[in-house]
């Protein structure tokens, strides 16, 4: 990233928690469950929280990567417990959550796992499985897991973190229909239950991440050229969520972006329509 890109990143991207002592006070000796823990933001968060003395429950599909991340967590000073599970398999989610309830008392749940798909509707006519897969991984699986775990957290309280996307609060982006719909569904569900949880001493934070430069964003050419957070920087935002427990964390520009996009909805939608030329055979 050149000088201009670094300057844009400093101006546009939110900053996470930088004080390891504060994080240690919040999570040392506590049990933190992280989904999507085998790569990217999830792995970076596991290592950061492990270094602060947390017991980390690692949930992901890839067994060998879980072992690698678990070793990194323990090398950093934490304790890791890997649980291989595919969130799209709701029966497996139920079985895994039952094991976790029998073996641990969970204090923090970080719902980080996500599946991203960038594909136009014209390339999706025979790919309904793109929709079902994203809705299972990004919405139904996380909901099932939380419904299983929240009752056990009510006794002594806890904290829930939803790793969401700034895109769910901005105008819909062409090509991202399946992804944004699934993320928006979980975002709405999570923010709704957040009003009910304080009575049981459970707090909830939604973190609206901007672009993160990692293996999820890499396949899309446009996002590779944009300034974004590193995995470690995104993990710092999740640390801030657990320490300060606000209702939301988002880039400073996001509320203004929502206001502008709402006021200029018509022109923005017309501009997007003009940008998306009809494919051959559609005229």
PDB file of C-alpha atoms in Angstrom:
ATOM      1  CA  UNK A   1       0.000   0.000   0.000  1.00  0.00           C
ATOM      2  CA  UNK A   2       1.459   3.374  -1.028  1.00  0.00           C
ATOM      3  CA  UNK A   3       1.553   6.564   1.012  1.00  0.00           C
ATOM      4  CA  UNK A   4      -1.889   7.621  -0.225  1.00  0.00           C
ATOM      5  CA  UNK A   5      -3.351   4.245   0.679  1.00  0.00           C
ATOM      6  CA  UNK A   6      -1.861   4.336   4.158  1.00  0.00           C
ATOM      7  CA  UNK A   7      -3.232   7.851   4.690  1.00  0.00           C
ATOM      8  CA  UNK A   8      -6.707   6.738   3.548  1.00  0.00           C
ATOM      9  CA  UNK A   9      -6.554   3.812   5.923  1.00  0.00           C
ATOM     10  CA  UNK A  10      -5.638   6.025   8.870  1.00  0.00           C
ATOM     11  CA  UNK A  11      -8.462   8.450   8.078  1.00  0.00           C
ATOM     12  CA  UNK A  12     -11.215   5.984   7.204  1.00  0.00           C
ATOM     13  CA  UNK A  13     -10.653   2.866   9.275  1.00  0.00           C
ATOM     14  CA  UNK A  14     -11.564   2.511  12.957  1.00  0.00           C
ATOM     15  CA  UNK A  15      -8.976   1.737  15.596  1.00  0.00           C
ATOM     16  CA  UNK A  16      -9.183  -1.080  18.054  1.00  0.00           C
ATOM     17  CA  UNK A  17      -8.022  -1.562  21.598  1.00  0.00           C
ATOM     18  CA  UNK A  18      -4.288  -1.018  22.032  1.00  0.00           C
ATOM     19  CA  UNK A  19      -3.844  -1.652  25.753  1.00  0.00           C
ATOM     20  CA  UNK A  20      -3.096  -5.347  26.458  1.00  0.00           C
ATOM     21  CA  UNK A  21      -3.411  -4.789  30.209  1.00  0.00           C
ATOM     22  CA  UNK A  22      -7.041  -3.730  29.821  1.00  0.00           C
ATOM     23  CA  UNK A  23      -7.820  -6.720  27.643  1.00  0.00           C
ATOM     24  CA  UNK A  24      -6.176  -9.085  30.120  1.00  0.00           C
ATOM     25  CA  UNK A  25      -8.333  -7.691  32.921  1.00  0.00           C
ATOM     26  CA  UNK A  26     -11.429  -8.373  30.824  1.00  0.00           C
ATOM     27  CA  UNK A  27     -10.716 -11.915  29.580  1.00  0.00           C
ATOM     28  CA  UNK A  28      -8.020 -13.566  31.699  1.00  0.00           C
ATOM     29  CA  UNK A  29      -9.344 -16.836  33.095  1.00  0.00           C
ATOM     30  CA  UNK A  30     -12.573 -16.501  31.119  1.00  0.00           C
ATOM     31  CA  UNK A  31     -13.860 -18.738  28.342  1.00  0.00           C
ATOM     32  CA  UNK A  32     -14.194 -17.127  24.909  1.00  0.00           C
ATOM     33  CA  UNK A  33     -15.854 -19.014  22.054  1.00  0.00           C
ATOM     34  CA  UNK A  34     -14.906 -17.883  18.543  1.00  0.00           C
ATOM     35  CA  UNK A  35     -16.533 -19.185  15.370  1.00  0.00           C
ATOM     36  CA  UNK A  36     -14.644 -19.095  12.085  1.00  0.00           C
ATOM     37  CA  UNK A  37     -11.481 -19.464  14.128  1.00  0.00           C
ATOM     38  CA  UNK A  38      -9.281 -21.239  11.592  1.00  0.00           C
ATOM     39  CA  UNK A  39      -8.336 -18.247   9.424  1.00  0.00           C
ATOM     40  CA  UNK A  40      -8.382 -14.482   9.174  1.00  0.00           C
ATOM     41  CA  UNK A  41     -10.050 -12.354  11.813  1.00  0.00           C
ATOM     42  CA  UNK A  42     -11.102 -15.371  13.871  1.00  0.00           C
ATOM     43  CA  UNK A  43      -7.571 -16.773  14.130  1.00  0.00           C
ATOM     44  CA  UNK A  44      -6.099 -13.345  14.904  1.00  0.00           C
ATOM     45  CA  UNK A  45      -8.714 -12.781  17.620  1.00  0.00           C
ATOM     46  CA  UNK A  46      -8.031 -16.189  19.144  1.00  0.00           C
ATOM     47  CA  UNK A  47      -4.308 -15.448  19.393  1.00  0.00           C
ATOM     48  CA  UNK A  48      -4.893 -11.946  20.786  1.00  0.00           C
ATOM     49  CA  UNK A  49      -7.317 -13.141  23.463  1.00  0.00           C
ATOM     50  CA  UNK A  50      -5.157 -16.168  24.219  1.00  0.00           C
ATOM     51  CA  UNK A  51      -2.183 -13.893  24.857  1.00  0.00           C
ATOM     52  CA  UNK A  52      -4.406 -12.063  27.358  1.00  0.00           C
ATOM     53  CA  UNK A  53      -4.948 -15.286  29.306  1.00  0.00           C
ATOM     54  CA  UNK A  54      -8.319 -16.449  27.991  1.00  0.00           C
ATOM     55  CA  UNK A  55      -9.484 -20.015  27.459  1.00  0.00           C
ATOM     56  CA  UNK A  56     -10.349 -20.131  23.758  1.00  0.00           C
ATOM     57  CA  UNK A  57     -12.951 -22.439  22.233  1.00  0.00           C
ATOM     58  CA  UNK A  58     -12.078 -22.632  18.532  1.00  0.00           C
ATOM     59  CA  UNK A  59     -14.944 -23.493  16.170  1.00  0.00           C
ATOM     60  CA  UNK A  60     -14.347 -24.037  12.452  1.00  0.00           C
ATOM     61  CA  UNK A  61     -14.586 -26.643   9.681  1.00  0.00           C
ATOM     62  CA  UNK A  62     -10.881 -27.259   9.012  1.00  0.00           C
ATOM     63  CA  UNK A  63      -9.403 -29.648  11.568  1.00  0.00           C
ATOM     64  CA  UNK A  64      -5.720 -29.175  10.729  1.00  0.00           C
ATOM     65  CA  UNK A  65      -6.017 -25.405  10.824  1.00  0.00           C
ATOM     66  CA  UNK A  66      -7.780 -25.616  14.187  1.00  0.00           C
ATOM     67  CA  UNK A  67      -4.787 -27.512  15.517  1.00  0.00           C
ATOM     68  CA  UNK A  68      -2.404 -24.880  14.128  1.00  0.00           C
ATOM     69  CA  UNK A  69      -4.367 -21.977  15.587  1.00  0.00           C
ATOM     70  CA  UNK A  70      -4.714 -23.835  18.874  1.00  0.00           C
ATOM     71  CA  UNK A  71      -0.930 -24.255  19.033  1.00  0.00           C
ATOM     72  CA  UNK A  72      -0.482 -20.539  18.357  1.00  0.00           C
ATOM     73  CA  UNK A  73      -2.956 -19.658  21.107  1.00  0.00           C
ATOM     74  CA  UNK A  74      -1.127 -21.817  23.631  1.00  0.00           C
ATOM     75  CA  UNK A  75       2.258 -20.461  22.524  1.00  0.00           C
ATOM     76  CA  UNK A  76       0.852 -16.982  23.223  1.00  0.00           C
ATOM     77  CA  UNK A  77      -0.115 -17.987  26.763  1.00  0.00           C
ATOM     78  CA  UNK A  78      -3.716 -19.067  26.411  1.00  0.00           C
ATOM     79  CA  UNK A  79      -5.504 -22.401  26.441  1.00  0.00           C
ATOM     80  CA  UNK A  80      -7.202 -23.701  23.293  1.00  0.00           C
ATOM     81  CA  UNK A  81     -10.004 -26.238  22.807  1.00  0.00           C
ATOM     82  CA  UNK A  82     -10.731 -27.035  19.133  1.00  0.00           C
ATOM     83  CA  UNK A  83     -14.232 -28.035  18.000  1.00  0.00           C
ATOM     84  CA  UNK A  84     -14.590 -29.000  14.363  1.00  0.00           C
ATOM     85  CA  UNK A  85     -18.064 -28.056  13.112  1.00  0.00           C
ATOM     86  CA  UNK A  86     -19.665 -26.798   9.914  1.00  0.00           C
ATOM     87  CA  UNK A  87     -22.226 -24.116  10.776  1.00  0.00           C
ATOM     88  CA  UNK A  88     -24.262 -25.045   7.709  1.00  0.00           C
ATOM     89  CA  UNK A  89     -25.005 -28.417   9.342  1.00  0.00           C
ATOM     90  CA  UNK A  90     -27.545 -27.430  11.995  1.00  0.00           C
ATOM     91  CA  UNK A  91     -27.652 -30.893  13.565  1.00  0.00           C
ATOM     92  CA  UNK A  92     -23.865 -30.799  13.963  1.00  0.00           C
ATOM     93  CA  UNK A  93     -24.141 -27.342  15.519  1.00  0.00           C
ATOM     94  CA  UNK A  94     -26.581 -28.720  18.066  1.00  0.00           C
ATOM     95  CA  UNK A  95     -24.297 -31.639  18.891  1.00  0.00           C
ATOM     96  CA  UNK A  96     -21.287 -29.347  19.255  1.00  0.00           C
ATOM     97  CA  UNK A  97     -23.100 -26.873  21.479  1.00  0.00           C
ATOM     98  CA  UNK A  98     -24.223 -29.760  23.711  1.00  0.00           C
ATOM     99  CA  UNK A  99     -20.585 -30.853  24.095  1.00  0.00           C
ATOM    100  CA  UNK A 100     -19.524 -27.305  24.877  1.00  0.00           C
ATOM    101  CA  UNK A 101     -22.232 -26.875  27.512  1.00  0.00           C
ATOM    102  CA  UNK A 102     -21.108 -30.123  29.166  1.00  0.00           C
ATOM    103  CA  UNK A 103     -17.425 -29.177  29.149  1.00  0.00           C
ATOM    104  CA  UNK A 104     -17.289 -25.388  29.664  1.00  0.00           C
ATOM    105  CA  UNK A 105     -19.005 -22.340  31.087  1.00  0.00           C
ATOM    106  CA  UNK A 106     -18.884 -19.842  28.241  1.00  0.00           C
ATOM    107  CA  UNK A 107     -18.359 -16.181  29.116  1.00  0.00           C
ATOM    108  CA  UNK A 108     -17.990 -14.581  25.663  1.00  0.00           C
ATOM    109  CA  UNK A 109     -19.222 -15.654  22.225  1.00  0.00           C
ATOM    110  CA  UNK A 110     -17.717 -14.050  19.125  1.00  0.00           C
ATOM    111  CA  UNK A 111     -19.910 -14.851  16.107  1.00  0.00           C
ATOM    112  CA  UNK A 112     -17.264 -14.349  13.461  1.00  0.00           C
ATOM    113  CA  UNK A 113     -17.737 -17.174  10.943  1.00  0.00           C
ATOM    114  CA  UNK A 114     -18.943 -16.028   7.564  1.00  0.00           C
ATOM    115  CA  UNK A 115     -19.194 -17.064   3.940  1.00  0.00           C
ATOM    116  CA  UNK A 116     -18.768 -14.447   1.233  1.00  0.00           C
ATOM    117  CA  UNK A 117     -20.034 -14.841  -2.327  1.00  0.00           C
ATOM    118  CA  UNK A 118     -19.677 -12.223  -5.062  1.00  0.00           C
ATOM    119  CA  UNK A 119     -21.743 -13.296  -8.058  1.00  0.00           C
ATOM    120  CA  UNK A 120     -24.248 -11.496 -10.289  1.00  0.00           C
ATOM    121  CA  UNK A 121     -27.829 -12.690 -10.498  1.00  0.00           C
ATOM    122  CA  UNK A 122     -27.260 -13.621 -14.159  1.00  0.00           C
ATOM    123  CA  UNK A 123     -24.579 -16.083 -13.065  1.00  0.00           C
ATOM    124  CA  UNK A 124     -26.756 -17.445 -10.263  1.00  0.00           C
ATOM    125  CA  UNK A 125     -29.771 -18.921 -12.047  1.00  0.00           C
ATOM    126  CA  UNK A 126     -28.546 -22.474 -11.462  1.00  0.00           C
ATOM    127  CA  UNK A 127     -26.800 -21.736  -8.161  1.00  0.00           C
ATOM    128  CA  UNK A 128     -29.567 -21.563  -5.562  1.00  0.00           C
ATOM    129  CA  UNK A 129     -27.137 -23.365  -3.266  1.00  0.00           C
ATOM    130  CA  UNK A 130     -25.189 -20.092  -3.026  1.00  0.00           C
ATOM    131  CA  UNK A 131     -28.180 -18.599  -1.212  1.00  0.00           C
ATOM    132  CA  UNK A 132     -28.825 -21.584   1.043  1.00  0.00           C
ATOM    133  CA  UNK A 133     -25.139 -21.946   1.920  1.00  0.00           C
ATOM    134  CA  UNK A 134     -24.686 -18.303   2.888  1.00  0.00           C
ATOM    135  CA  UNK A 135     -27.920 -18.157   4.878  1.00  0.00           C
ATOM    136  CA  UNK A 136     -26.913 -21.298   6.797  1.00  0.00           C
ATOM    137  CA  UNK A 137     -23.376 -20.162   7.608  1.00  0.00           C
ATOM    138  CA  UNK A 138     -24.086 -16.464   8.159  1.00  0.00           C
ATOM    139  CA  UNK A 139     -27.502 -16.637   9.833  1.00  0.00           C
ATOM    140  CA  UNK A 140     -29.094 -19.974  10.745  1.00  0.00           C
ATOM    141  CA  UNK A 141     -25.977 -21.650  12.169  1.00  0.00           C
ATOM    142  CA  UNK A 142     -24.993 -18.696  14.386  1.00  0.00           C
ATOM    143  CA  UNK A 143     -28.586 -18.337  15.614  1.00  0.00           C
ATOM    144  CA  UNK A 144     -28.777 -22.037  16.505  1.00  0.00           C
ATOM    145  CA  UNK A 145     -25.482 -21.829  18.380  1.00  0.00           C
ATOM    146  CA  UNK A 146     -26.498 -18.777  20.415  1.00  0.00           C
ATOM    147  CA  UNK A 147     -29.917 -20.191  21.259  1.00  0.00           C
ATOM    148  CA  UNK A 148     -28.122 -23.229  22.656  1.00  0.00           C
ATOM    149  CA  UNK A 149     -25.498 -21.277  24.607  1.00  0.00           C
ATOM    150  CA  UNK A 150     -27.363 -18.251  26.003  1.00  0.00           C
ATOM    151  CA  UNK A 151     -29.337 -20.187  28.655  1.00  0.00           C
ATOM    152  CA  UNK A 152     -26.090 -21.372  30.247  1.00  0.00           C
ATOM    153  CA  UNK A 153     -24.719 -17.814  30.278  1.00  0.00           C
ATOM    154  CA  UNK A 154     -27.677 -16.345  32.140  1.00  0.00           C
ATOM    155  CA  UNK A 155     -26.496 -17.546  35.533  1.00  0.00           C
ATOM    156  CA  UNK A 156     -23.405 -15.343  35.715  1.00  0.00           C
ATOM    157  CA  UNK A 157     -23.805 -13.122  32.649  1.00  0.00           C
ATOM    158  CA  UNK A 158     -21.559 -12.712  29.651  1.00  0.00           C
ATOM    159  CA  UNK A 159     -21.028 -10.899  26.409  1.00  0.00           C
ATOM    160  CA  UNK A 160     -21.925 -11.600  22.779  1.00  0.00           C
ATOM    161  CA  UNK A 161     -20.169 -10.093  19.762  1.00  0.00           C
ATOM    162  CA  UNK A 162     -21.573 -10.085  16.245  1.00  0.00           C
ATOM    163  CA  UNK A 163     -18.873  -9.545  13.618  1.00  0.00           C
ATOM    164  CA  UNK A 164     -20.967  -7.839  10.970  1.00  0.00           C
ATOM    165  CA  UNK A 165     -20.228  -5.805   7.850  1.00  0.00           C
ATOM    166  CA  UNK A 166     -20.533  -2.082   7.235  1.00  0.00           C
ATOM    167  CA  UNK A 167     -22.190  -3.088   3.983  1.00  0.00           C
ATOM    168  CA  UNK A 168     -25.421  -4.119   5.712  1.00  0.00           C
ATOM    169  CA  UNK A 169     -26.020  -0.471   6.625  1.00  0.00           C
ATOM    170  CA  UNK A 170     -25.285   0.944   3.182  1.00  0.00           C
ATOM    171  CA  UNK A 171     -27.160   0.696  -0.144  1.00  0.00           C
ATOM    172  CA  UNK A 172     -27.235  -2.865  -1.544  1.00  0.00           C
ATOM    173  CA  UNK A 173     -24.225  -3.572  -3.743  1.00  0.00           C
ATOM    174  CA  UNK A 174     -24.776  -5.387  -7.066  1.00  0.00           C
ATOM    175  CA  UNK A 175     -23.262  -8.854  -7.045  1.00  0.00           C
ATOM    176  CA  UNK A 176     -23.395  -9.271  -3.275  1.00  0.00           C
ATOM    177  CA  UNK A 177     -27.074 -10.160  -2.892  1.00  0.00           C
ATOM    178  CA  UNK A 178     -26.685 -13.560  -1.187  1.00  0.00           C
ATOM    179  CA  UNK A 179     -23.940 -12.391   1.161  1.00  0.00           C
ATOM    180  CA  UNK A 180     -25.518  -9.101   2.206  1.00  0.00           C
ATOM    181  CA  UNK A 181     -28.968 -10.627   2.696  1.00  0.00           C
ATOM    182  CA  UNK A 182     -27.609 -13.313   5.015  1.00  0.00           C
ATOM    183  CA  UNK A 183     -25.480 -10.862   7.002  1.00  0.00           C
ATOM    184  CA  UNK A 184     -28.401  -8.445   7.303  1.00  0.00           C
ATOM    185  CA  UNK A 185     -30.659 -11.222   8.591  1.00  0.00           C
ATOM    186  CA  UNK A 186     -28.313 -12.116  11.450  1.00  0.00           C
ATOM    187  CA  UNK A 187     -27.637  -8.427  12.145  1.00  0.00           C
ATOM    188  CA  UNK A 188     -31.347  -7.736  12.603  1.00  0.00           C
ATOM    189  CA  UNK A 189     -31.903 -10.833  14.753  1.00  0.00           C
ATOM    190  CA  UNK A 190     -28.884 -10.088  16.929  1.00  0.00           C
ATOM    191  CA  UNK A 191     -29.795  -6.433  17.509  1.00  0.00           C
ATOM    192  CA  UNK A 192     -33.338  -7.470  18.364  1.00  0.00           C
ATOM    193  CA  UNK A 193     -32.340  -9.940  21.084  1.00  0.00           C
ATOM    194  CA  UNK A 194     -29.784  -7.440  22.403  1.00  0.00           C
ATOM    195  CA  UNK A 195     -32.691  -5.533  23.981  1.00  0.00           C
ATOM    196  CA  UNK A 196     -33.807  -8.610  25.923  1.00  0.00           C
ATOM    197  CA  UNK A 197     -30.446  -9.850  27.197  1.00  0.00           C
ATOM    198  CA  UNK A 198     -29.489  -7.204  29.814  1.00  0.00           C
ATOM    199  CA  UNK A 199     -32.155  -8.566  32.181  1.00  0.00           C
ATOM    200  CA  UNK A 200     -29.977 -11.695  32.365  1.00  0.00           C
ATOM    201  CA  UNK A 201     -26.745  -9.701  32.728  1.00  0.00           C
ATOM    202  CA  UNK A 202     -25.720 -10.471  29.149  1.00  0.00           C
ATOM    203  CA  UNK A 203     -24.528  -7.646  26.937  1.00  0.00           C
ATOM    204  CA  UNK A 204     -24.166  -7.606  23.151  1.00  0.00           C
ATOM    205  CA  UNK A 205     -22.057  -5.662  20.666  1.00  0.00           C
ATOM    206  CA  UNK A 206     -22.349  -5.551  16.905  1.00  0.00           C
ATOM    207  CA  UNK A 207     -19.070  -4.658  15.200  1.00  0.00           C
ATOM    208  CA  UNK A 208     -19.592  -3.284  11.692  1.00  0.00           C
ATOM    209  CA  UNK A 209     -16.259  -4.028  10.088  1.00  0.00           C
ATOM    210  CA  UNK A 210     -15.152  -2.126   7.014  1.00  0.00           C
ATOM    211  CA  UNK A 211     -13.163  -4.015   4.407  1.00  0.00           C
ATOM    212  CA  UNK A 212     -10.619  -6.444   5.861  1.00  0.00           C
ATOM    213  CA  UNK A 213      -7.753  -7.398   3.554  1.00  0.00           C
ATOM    214  CA  UNK A 214      -7.625 -11.174   3.912  1.00  0.00           C
ATOM    215  CA  UNK A 215      -8.442 -14.421   2.116  1.00  0.00           C
ATOM    216  CA  UNK A 216     -12.178 -13.641   2.120  1.00  0.00           C
ATOM    217  CA  UNK A 217     -11.807 -10.349   0.240  1.00  0.00           C
ATOM    218  CA  UNK A 218      -8.825 -11.379  -1.925  1.00  0.00           C
ATOM    219  CA  UNK A 219     -10.783 -13.155  -4.720  1.00  0.00           C
ATOM    220  CA  UNK A 220     -12.582  -9.912  -5.687  1.00  0.00           C
ATOM    221  CA  UNK A 221     -10.340  -7.671  -7.797  1.00  0.00           C
ATOM    222  CA  UNK A 222     -12.002  -4.411  -6.748  1.00  0.00           C
ATOM    223  CA  UNK A 223     -11.575  -5.027  -3.025  1.00  0.00           C
ATOM    224  CA  UNK A 224      -7.904  -5.955  -3.439  1.00  0.00           C
ATOM    225  CA  UNK A 225      -7.205  -2.343  -4.468  1.00  0.00           C
ATOM    226  CA  UNK A 226      -9.076  -0.744  -1.573  1.00  0.00           C
ATOM    227  CA  UNK A 227      -7.639   0.262   1.823  1.00  0.00           C
ATOM    228  CA  UNK A 228      -8.734  -2.066   4.577  1.00  0.00           C
ATOM    229  CA  UNK A 229      -7.971  -3.424   8.003  1.00  0.00           C
ATOM    230  CA  UNK A 230      -5.514  -6.227   8.612  1.00  0.00           C
ATOM    231  CA  UNK A 231      -6.722  -9.286  10.514  1.00  0.00           C
ATOM    232  CA  UNK A 232      -4.845  -8.065  13.583  1.00  0.00           C
ATOM    233  CA  UNK A 233      -6.467  -4.630  13.395  1.00  0.00           C
ATOM    234  CA  UNK A 234      -9.913  -6.193  13.110  1.00  0.00           C
ATOM    235  CA  UNK A 235      -9.118  -8.382  16.129  1.00  0.00           C
ATOM    236  CA  UNK A 236      -8.279  -5.205  18.028  1.00  0.00           C
ATOM    237  CA  UNK A 237     -11.802  -3.938  17.345  1.00  0.00           C
ATOM    238  CA  UNK A 238     -13.261  -7.149  18.747  1.00  0.00           C
ATOM    239  CA  UNK A 239     -11.072  -6.695  21.820  1.00  0.00           C
ATOM    240  CA  UNK A 240     -12.496  -3.199  22.197  1.00  0.00           C
ATOM    241  CA  UNK A 241     -15.996  -4.672  21.953  1.00  0.00           C
ATOM    242  CA  UNK A 242     -15.335  -7.146  24.770  1.00  0.00           C
ATOM    243  CA  UNK A 243     -13.651  -4.595  27.040  1.00  0.00           C
ATOM    244  CA  UNK A 244     -15.998  -1.618  26.630  1.00  0.00           C
ATOM    245  CA  UNK A 245     -19.205  -3.498  25.650  1.00  0.00           C
ATOM    246  CA  UNK A 246     -20.905  -0.775  23.600  1.00  0.00           C
ATOM    247  CA  UNK A 247     -24.043  -1.604  21.648  1.00  0.00           C
ATOM    248  CA  UNK A 248     -22.235  -1.028  18.325  1.00  0.00           C
ATOM    249  CA  UNK A 249     -18.777  -0.290  16.949  1.00  0.00           C
ATOM    250  CA  UNK A 250     -18.462   1.068  13.427  1.00  0.00           C
ATOM    251  CA  UNK A 251     -16.261   3.313  11.264  1.00  0.00           C
ATOM    252  CA  UNK A 252     -16.841   6.961  12.132  1.00  0.00           C
ATOM    253  CA  UNK A 253     -18.091   7.651   8.605  1.00  0.00           C
ATOM    254  CA  UNK A 254     -20.782   4.957   8.574  1.00  0.00           C
ATOM    255  CA  UNK A 255     -23.640   6.977  10.173  1.00  0.00           C
ATOM    256  CA  UNK A 256     -22.963   9.827   7.763  1.00  0.00           C
ATOM    257  CA  UNK A 257     -22.903   7.360   4.895  1.00  0.00           C
ATOM    258  CA  UNK A 258     -26.284   6.002   5.954  1.00  0.00           C
ATOM    259  CA  UNK A 259     -27.762   9.510   6.076  1.00  0.00           C
ATOM    260  CA  UNK A 260     -26.406  10.503   2.679  1.00  0.00           C
ATOM    261  CA  UNK A 261     -27.421   7.242   1.039  1.00  0.00           C
ATOM    262  CA  UNK A 262     -30.946   7.551   2.448  1.00  0.00           C
ATOM    263  CA  UNK A 263     -31.310  11.160   1.266  1.00  0.00           C
ATOM    264  CA  UNK A 264     -29.928  10.339  -2.170  1.00  0.00           C
ATOM    265  CA  UNK A 265     -31.467   6.904  -2.541  1.00  0.00           C
ATOM    266  CA  UNK A 266     -32.999   7.536  -5.959  1.00  0.00           C
ATOM    267  CA  UNK A 267     -29.862   8.903  -7.659  1.00  0.00           C
ATOM    268  CA  UNK A 268     -27.690   6.194  -6.079  1.00  0.00           C
ATOM    269  CA  UNK A 269     -29.987   3.419  -7.310  1.00  0.00           C
ATOM    270  CA  UNK A 270     -30.118   4.902 -10.817  1.00  0.00           C
ATOM    271  CA  UNK A 271     -26.338   5.176 -10.879  1.00  0.00           C
ATOM    272  CA  UNK A 272     -25.943   1.532  -9.837  1.00  0.00           C
ATOM    273  CA  UNK A 273     -28.414   0.444 -12.519  1.00  0.00           C
ATOM    274  CA  UNK A 274     -26.451   2.307 -15.189  1.00  0.00           C
ATOM    275  CA  UNK A 275     -23.199   0.755 -13.958  1.00  0.00           C
ATOM    276  CA  UNK A 276     -24.561  -2.778 -14.328  1.00  0.00           C
ATOM    277  CA  UNK A 277     -24.837  -3.305 -18.083  1.00  0.00           C
ATOM    278  CA  UNK A 278     -27.215  -6.078 -19.107  1.00  0.00           C
ATOM    279  CA  UNK A 279     -25.330  -9.229 -20.144  1.00  0.00           C
ATOM    280  CA  UNK A 280     -25.486 -10.581 -23.715  1.00  0.00           C
ATOM    281  CA  UNK A 281     -28.877 -11.974 -24.638  1.00  0.00           C
ATOM    282  CA  UNK A 282     -30.742  -9.823 -22.099  1.00  0.00           C
ATOM    283  CA  UNK A 283     -31.616  -6.929 -24.426  1.00  0.00           C
TER     284      UNK A 283
END
